[in-house]
Short mmCIF file of C-alpha atoms and ligand atoms in Angstrom, two decimals:
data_model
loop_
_atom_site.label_atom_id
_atom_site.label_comp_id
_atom_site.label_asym_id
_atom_site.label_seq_id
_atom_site.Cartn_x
_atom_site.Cartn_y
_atom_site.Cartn_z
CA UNK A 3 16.03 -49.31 76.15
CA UNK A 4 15.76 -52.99 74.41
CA UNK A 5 13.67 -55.61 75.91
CA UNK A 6 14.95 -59.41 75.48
CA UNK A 7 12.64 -62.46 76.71
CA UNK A 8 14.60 -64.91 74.85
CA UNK A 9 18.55 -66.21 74.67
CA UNK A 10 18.35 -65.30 71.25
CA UNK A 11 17.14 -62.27 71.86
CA UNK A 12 19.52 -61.13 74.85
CA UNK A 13 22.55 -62.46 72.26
CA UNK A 14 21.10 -59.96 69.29
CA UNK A 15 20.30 -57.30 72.10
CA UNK A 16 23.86 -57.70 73.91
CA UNK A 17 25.73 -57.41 70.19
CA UNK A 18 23.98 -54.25 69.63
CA UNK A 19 24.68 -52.45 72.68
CA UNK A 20 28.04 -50.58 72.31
CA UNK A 21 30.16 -50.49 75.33
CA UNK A 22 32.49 -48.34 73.22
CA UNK A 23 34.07 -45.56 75.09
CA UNK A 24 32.55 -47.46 78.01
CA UNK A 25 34.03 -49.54 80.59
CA UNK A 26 31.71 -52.92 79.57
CA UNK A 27 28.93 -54.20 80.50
CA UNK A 28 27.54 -54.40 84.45
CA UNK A 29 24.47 -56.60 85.56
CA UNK A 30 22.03 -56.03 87.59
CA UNK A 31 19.92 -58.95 88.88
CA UNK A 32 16.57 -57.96 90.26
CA UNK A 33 13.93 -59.79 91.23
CA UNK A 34 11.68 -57.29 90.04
CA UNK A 35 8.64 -54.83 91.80
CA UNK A 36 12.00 -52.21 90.99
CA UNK A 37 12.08 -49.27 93.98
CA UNK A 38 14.58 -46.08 94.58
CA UNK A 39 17.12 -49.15 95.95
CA UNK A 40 17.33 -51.01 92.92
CA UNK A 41 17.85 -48.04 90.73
CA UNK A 42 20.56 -47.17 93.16
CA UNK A 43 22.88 -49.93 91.55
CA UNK A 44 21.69 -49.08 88.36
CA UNK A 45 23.25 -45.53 89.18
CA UNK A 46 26.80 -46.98 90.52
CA UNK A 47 27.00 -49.29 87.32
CA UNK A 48 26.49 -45.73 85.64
CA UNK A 49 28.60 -43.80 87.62
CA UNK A 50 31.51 -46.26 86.93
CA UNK A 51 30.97 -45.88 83.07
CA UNK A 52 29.43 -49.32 82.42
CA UNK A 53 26.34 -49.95 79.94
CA UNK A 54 23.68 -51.56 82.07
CA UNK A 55 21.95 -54.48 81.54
CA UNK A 56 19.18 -55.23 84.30
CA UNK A 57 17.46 -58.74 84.31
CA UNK A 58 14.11 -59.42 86.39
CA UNK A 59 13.14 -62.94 87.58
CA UNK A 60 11.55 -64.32 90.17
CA UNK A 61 13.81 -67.17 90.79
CA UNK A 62 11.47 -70.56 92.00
CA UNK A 63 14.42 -72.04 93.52
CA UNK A 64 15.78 -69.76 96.32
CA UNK A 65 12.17 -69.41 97.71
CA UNK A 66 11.90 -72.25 100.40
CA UNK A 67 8.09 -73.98 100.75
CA UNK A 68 5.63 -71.83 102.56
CA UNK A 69 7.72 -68.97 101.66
CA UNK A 70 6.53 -66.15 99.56
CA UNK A 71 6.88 -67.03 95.86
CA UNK A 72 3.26 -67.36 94.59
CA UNK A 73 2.56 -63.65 96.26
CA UNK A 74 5.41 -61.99 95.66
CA UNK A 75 5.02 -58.54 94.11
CA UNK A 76 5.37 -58.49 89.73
CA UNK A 77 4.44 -55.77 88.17
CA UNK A 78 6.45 -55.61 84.88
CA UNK A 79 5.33 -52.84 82.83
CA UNK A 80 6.19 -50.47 85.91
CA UNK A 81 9.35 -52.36 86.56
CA UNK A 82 10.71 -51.36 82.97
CA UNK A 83 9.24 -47.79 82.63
CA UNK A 84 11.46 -47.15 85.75
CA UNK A 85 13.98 -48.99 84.52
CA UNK A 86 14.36 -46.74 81.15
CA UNK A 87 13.52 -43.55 82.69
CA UNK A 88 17.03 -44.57 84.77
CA UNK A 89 18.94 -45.08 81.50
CA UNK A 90 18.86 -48.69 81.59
CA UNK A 91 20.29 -49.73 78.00
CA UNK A 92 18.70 -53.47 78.21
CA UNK A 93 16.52 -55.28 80.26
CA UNK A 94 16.73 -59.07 80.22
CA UNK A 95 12.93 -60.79 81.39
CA UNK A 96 13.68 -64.68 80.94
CA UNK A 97 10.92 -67.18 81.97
CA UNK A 98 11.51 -70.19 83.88
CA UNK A 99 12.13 -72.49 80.93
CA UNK A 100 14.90 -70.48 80.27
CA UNK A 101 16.43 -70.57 83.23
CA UNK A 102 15.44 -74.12 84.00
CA UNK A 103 15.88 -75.92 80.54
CA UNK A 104 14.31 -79.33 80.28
CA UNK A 105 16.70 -81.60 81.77
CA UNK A 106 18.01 -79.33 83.92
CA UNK A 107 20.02 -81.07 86.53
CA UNK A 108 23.21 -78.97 87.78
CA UNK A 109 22.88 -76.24 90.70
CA UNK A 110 25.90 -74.49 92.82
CA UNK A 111 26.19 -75.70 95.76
CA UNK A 112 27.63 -73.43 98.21
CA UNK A 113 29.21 -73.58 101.53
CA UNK A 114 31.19 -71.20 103.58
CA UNK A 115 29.45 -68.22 104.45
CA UNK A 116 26.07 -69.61 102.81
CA UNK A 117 25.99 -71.85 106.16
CA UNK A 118 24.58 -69.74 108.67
CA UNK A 119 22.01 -67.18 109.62
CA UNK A 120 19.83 -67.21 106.42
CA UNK A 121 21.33 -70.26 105.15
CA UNK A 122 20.38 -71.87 108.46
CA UNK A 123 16.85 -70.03 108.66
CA UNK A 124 16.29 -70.89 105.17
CA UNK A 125 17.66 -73.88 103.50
CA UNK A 126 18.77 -74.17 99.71
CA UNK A 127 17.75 -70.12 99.40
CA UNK A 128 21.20 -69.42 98.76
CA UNK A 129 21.96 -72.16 96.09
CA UNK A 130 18.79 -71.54 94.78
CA UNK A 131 20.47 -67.31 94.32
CA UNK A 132 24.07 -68.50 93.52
CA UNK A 133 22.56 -70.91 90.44
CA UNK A 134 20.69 -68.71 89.24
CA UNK A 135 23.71 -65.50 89.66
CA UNK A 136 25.47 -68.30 87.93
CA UNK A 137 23.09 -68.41 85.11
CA UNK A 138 22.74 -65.01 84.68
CA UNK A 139 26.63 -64.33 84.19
CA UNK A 140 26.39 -66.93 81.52
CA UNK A 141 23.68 -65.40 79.52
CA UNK A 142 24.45 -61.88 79.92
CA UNK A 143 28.61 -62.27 79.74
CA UNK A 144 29.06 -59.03 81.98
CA UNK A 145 32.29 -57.54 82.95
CA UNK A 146 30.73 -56.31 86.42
CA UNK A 147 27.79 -57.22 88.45
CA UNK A 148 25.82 -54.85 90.95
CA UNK A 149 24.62 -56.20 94.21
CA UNK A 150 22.94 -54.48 97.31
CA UNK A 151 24.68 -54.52 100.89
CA UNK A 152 21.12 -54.71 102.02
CA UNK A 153 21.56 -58.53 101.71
CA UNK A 154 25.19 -58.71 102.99
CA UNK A 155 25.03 -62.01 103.38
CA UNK A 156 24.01 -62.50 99.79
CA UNK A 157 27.09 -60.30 98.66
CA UNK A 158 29.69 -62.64 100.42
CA UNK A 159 28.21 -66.05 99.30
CA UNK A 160 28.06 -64.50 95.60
CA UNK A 161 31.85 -63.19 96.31
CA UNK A 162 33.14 -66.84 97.17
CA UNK A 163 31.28 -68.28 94.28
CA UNK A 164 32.75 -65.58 91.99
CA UNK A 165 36.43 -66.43 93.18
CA UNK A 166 35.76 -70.22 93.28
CA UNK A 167 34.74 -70.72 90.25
CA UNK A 168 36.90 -68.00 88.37
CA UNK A 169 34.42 -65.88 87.01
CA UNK A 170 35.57 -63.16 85.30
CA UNK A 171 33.09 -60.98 86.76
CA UNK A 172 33.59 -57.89 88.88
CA UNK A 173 31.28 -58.15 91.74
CA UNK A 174 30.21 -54.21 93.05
CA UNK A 175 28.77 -53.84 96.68
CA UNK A 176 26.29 -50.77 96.73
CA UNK A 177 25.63 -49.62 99.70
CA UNK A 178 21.83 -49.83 101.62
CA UNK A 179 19.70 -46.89 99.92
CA UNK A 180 17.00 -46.37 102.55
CA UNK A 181 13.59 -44.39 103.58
CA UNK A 182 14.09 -41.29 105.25
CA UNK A 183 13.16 -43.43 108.36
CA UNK A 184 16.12 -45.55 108.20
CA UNK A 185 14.11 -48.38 107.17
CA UNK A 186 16.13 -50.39 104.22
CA UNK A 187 14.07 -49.82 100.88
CA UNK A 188 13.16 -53.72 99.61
CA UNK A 189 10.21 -54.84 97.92
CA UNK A 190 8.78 -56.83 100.64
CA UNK A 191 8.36 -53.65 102.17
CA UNK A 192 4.54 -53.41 100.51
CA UNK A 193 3.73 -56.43 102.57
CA UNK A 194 3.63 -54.10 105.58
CA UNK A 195 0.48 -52.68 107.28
CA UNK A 196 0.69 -49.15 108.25
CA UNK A 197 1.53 -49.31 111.62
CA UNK A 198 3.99 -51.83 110.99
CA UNK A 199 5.51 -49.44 109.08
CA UNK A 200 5.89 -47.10 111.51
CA UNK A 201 7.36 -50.02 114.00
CA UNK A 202 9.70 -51.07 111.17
CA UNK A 203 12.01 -48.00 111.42
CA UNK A 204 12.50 -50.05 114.92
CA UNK A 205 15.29 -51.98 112.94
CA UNK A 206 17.67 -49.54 111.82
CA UNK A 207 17.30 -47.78 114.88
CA UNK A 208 18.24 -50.55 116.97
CA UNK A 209 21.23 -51.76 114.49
CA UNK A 210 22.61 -48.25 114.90
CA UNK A 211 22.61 -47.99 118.60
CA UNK A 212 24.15 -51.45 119.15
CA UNK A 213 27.09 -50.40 116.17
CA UNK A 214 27.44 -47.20 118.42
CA UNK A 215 27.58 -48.85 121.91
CA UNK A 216 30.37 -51.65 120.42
CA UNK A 217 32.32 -48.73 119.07
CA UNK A 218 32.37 -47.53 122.60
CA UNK A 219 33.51 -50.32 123.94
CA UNK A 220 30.20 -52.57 125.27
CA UNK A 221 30.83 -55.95 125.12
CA UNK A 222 29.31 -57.33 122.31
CA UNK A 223 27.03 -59.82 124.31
CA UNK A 224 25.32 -57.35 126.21
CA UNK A 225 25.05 -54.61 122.82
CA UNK A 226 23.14 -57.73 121.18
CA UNK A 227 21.12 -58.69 124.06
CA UNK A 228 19.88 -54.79 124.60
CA UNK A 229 19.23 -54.59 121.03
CA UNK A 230 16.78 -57.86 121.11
CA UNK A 231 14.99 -56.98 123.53
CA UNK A 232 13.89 -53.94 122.22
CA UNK A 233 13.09 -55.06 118.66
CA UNK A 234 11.23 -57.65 121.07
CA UNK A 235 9.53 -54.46 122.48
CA UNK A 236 8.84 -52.61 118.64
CA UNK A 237 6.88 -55.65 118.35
CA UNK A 238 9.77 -58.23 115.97
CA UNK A 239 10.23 -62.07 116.27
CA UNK A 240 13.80 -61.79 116.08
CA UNK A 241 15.28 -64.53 114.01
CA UNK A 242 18.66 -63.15 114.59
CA UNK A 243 20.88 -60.46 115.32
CA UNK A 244 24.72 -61.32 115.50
CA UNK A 245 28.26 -59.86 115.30
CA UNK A 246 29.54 -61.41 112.35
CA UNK A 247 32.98 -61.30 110.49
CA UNK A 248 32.20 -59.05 107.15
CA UNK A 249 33.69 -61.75 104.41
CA UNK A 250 32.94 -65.18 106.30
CA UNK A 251 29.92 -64.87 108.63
CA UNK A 252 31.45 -66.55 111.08
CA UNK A 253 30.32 -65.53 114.41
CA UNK A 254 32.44 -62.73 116.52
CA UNK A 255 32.14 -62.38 120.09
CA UNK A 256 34.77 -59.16 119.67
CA UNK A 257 35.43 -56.85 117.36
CA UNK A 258 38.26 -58.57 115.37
CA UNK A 259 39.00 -56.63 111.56
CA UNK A 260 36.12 -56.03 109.62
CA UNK A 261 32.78 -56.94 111.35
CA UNK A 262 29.24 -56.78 110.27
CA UNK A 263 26.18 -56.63 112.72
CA UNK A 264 23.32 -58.51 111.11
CA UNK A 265 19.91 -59.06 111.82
CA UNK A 266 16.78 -60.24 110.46
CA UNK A 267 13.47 -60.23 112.15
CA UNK A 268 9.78 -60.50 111.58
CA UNK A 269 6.90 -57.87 111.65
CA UNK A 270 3.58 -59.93 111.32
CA UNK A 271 4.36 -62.69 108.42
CA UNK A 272 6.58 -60.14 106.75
CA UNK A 273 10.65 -60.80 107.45
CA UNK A 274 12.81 -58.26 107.54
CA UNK A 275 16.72 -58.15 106.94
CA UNK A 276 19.59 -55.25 107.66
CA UNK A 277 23.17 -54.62 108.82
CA UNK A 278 25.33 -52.14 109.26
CA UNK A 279 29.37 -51.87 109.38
CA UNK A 280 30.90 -51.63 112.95
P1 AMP B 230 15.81 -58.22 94.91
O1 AMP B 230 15.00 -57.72 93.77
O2 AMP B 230 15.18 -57.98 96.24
O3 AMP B 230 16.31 -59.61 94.70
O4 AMP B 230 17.12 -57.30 94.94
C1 AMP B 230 17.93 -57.18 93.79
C2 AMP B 230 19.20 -56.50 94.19
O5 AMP B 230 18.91 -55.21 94.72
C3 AMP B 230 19.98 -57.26 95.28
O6 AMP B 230 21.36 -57.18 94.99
C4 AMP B 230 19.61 -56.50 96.51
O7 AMP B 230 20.58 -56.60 97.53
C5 AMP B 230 19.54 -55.08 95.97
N1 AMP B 230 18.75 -54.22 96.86
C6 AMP B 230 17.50 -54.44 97.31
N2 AMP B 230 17.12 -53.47 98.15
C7 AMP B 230 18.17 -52.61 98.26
C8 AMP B 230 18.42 -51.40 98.99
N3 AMP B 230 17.50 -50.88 99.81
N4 AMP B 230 19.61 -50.79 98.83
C9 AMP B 230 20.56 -51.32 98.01
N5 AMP B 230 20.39 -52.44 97.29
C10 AMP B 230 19.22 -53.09 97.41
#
């Protein structure tokens, strides 16, 4: 597995790697402290025949103030051991310099379904993640990109920005790999106690039964109110949990084509996100 910390690097690195008899080349943008999820895209970037190229950077700019940048998890060596024992063929580490030249002055500014829910709960995260996406298709040139359906939301703002601006990237949704709990694997998960760990199962749980009681026909207003309450009882500060169209985010008070329930919610100071399909 090659290691590049430098454009010139990545552009050596990138040259080398054959694609031949492969499909191309599919990114994988990770902000690092790597877990089973993670390797998960790795695997459907694999699966589909691409050579993988996996970048790790904690991004400065989608982190809002008194949010979690200065503590959040970086353990590097581990990050890349895992990454190679996967098959990985090239990890890209760039430093905020590169990513942030002096001078920098453009970002992407995105609208649509950026707007709500964690656009609303946290403002500028997402065009802190679609400049930097941005970025990292420009560097690394791939011909497919991996991203989780853990952050749905995430996967539909990077979507529009993809067909906006004519990328020429093929953007993969991997499903949510999660603990035999339920609970969605993420890296924010070490931020959690013990017996909020236990609690945080709660989530899932609750996302499933609400998904099952709107397939059977509960109105959707009374499936979301049951379902707050009792992450309200497993002990979350629920910042939402919403019926959502799947591409746009907009709000759905019915099941109208392809809907999404979303939620995000807090155990302690650590926030939690999920969704599932309805
Ligand atoms: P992060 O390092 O948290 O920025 O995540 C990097 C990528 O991995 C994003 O596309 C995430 O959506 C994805 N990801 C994180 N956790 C999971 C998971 N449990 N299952 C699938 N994809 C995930």
């Amino acid at each position: 597995m090659e290691i590049a910390r430098t454009l010139a690097q990545l552009g050596a690195a990138r040259e080398a790697l054959t694609t031949a008899g492969r499909r191309g080349l599919a990114l994988v943008p990770t902000m690092g402290a790597l877990h089973a999820g993670h390797l998960s895209l790795l695997r459907a970037a694999q699966s589909e025949d691409y050579a993988v190229v996996a970048s790790i950077f904690v991004n400065p700019t989608q982190f809002g103030p008194g949010e979690d940048f200065a503590r959040y998890p970086r353990d590097e060596a581990h990050d890349c051991a895992m990454l190679a024992q996967a098959g990985c063929d090239l990890v890209w580490l760039p430093d905020v310099g590169t990513m942030y030249p002096p001078g920098d002055a453009t970002v992407i500014e995105v609208g649509g379904p950026a707007l709500g829910w964690e656009g609303a709960v946290r403002p500028g995260h997402f065009r802190g993640v679609a400049t930097v996406v941005a970025k990292l298709f420009g560097q690394v040139q791939p011909d497919a990109a991996c991203f989780g359906e853990k952050d749905w939301q995430q996967v539909q703002v990077i979507r529009r920005m993809t067909e906006d601006l004519a990328l020429p990237v093929r953007i993969m949704a991997v499903p949510t790999w999660r603990e035999a709990s339920g609970l969605a694997m993420s890296s924010r998960n070490r931020y959690l106690d013990a017996g909020e760990r236990v609690k945080a199962s709660a989530l899932f749980a609750v996302l499933s039964r609400a998904r099952d009681a709107i397939r059977a026909g509960e109105l959707v207003a009374a499936s979301v109110a049951t379902g707050g309450a009792a992450l309200a009882a497993a002990g979350f500060a629920v910042d939402y949990l919403a019926l959502v169209d799947a591409q746009t985010l907009a709000p759905l008070d019915r099941v109208v084509g392809e809907a999404r329930l979303i939620t995000a919610a807090r155990l302690g100071t650590t926030r939690l996100l999920d969704n599932v399909a309805i």
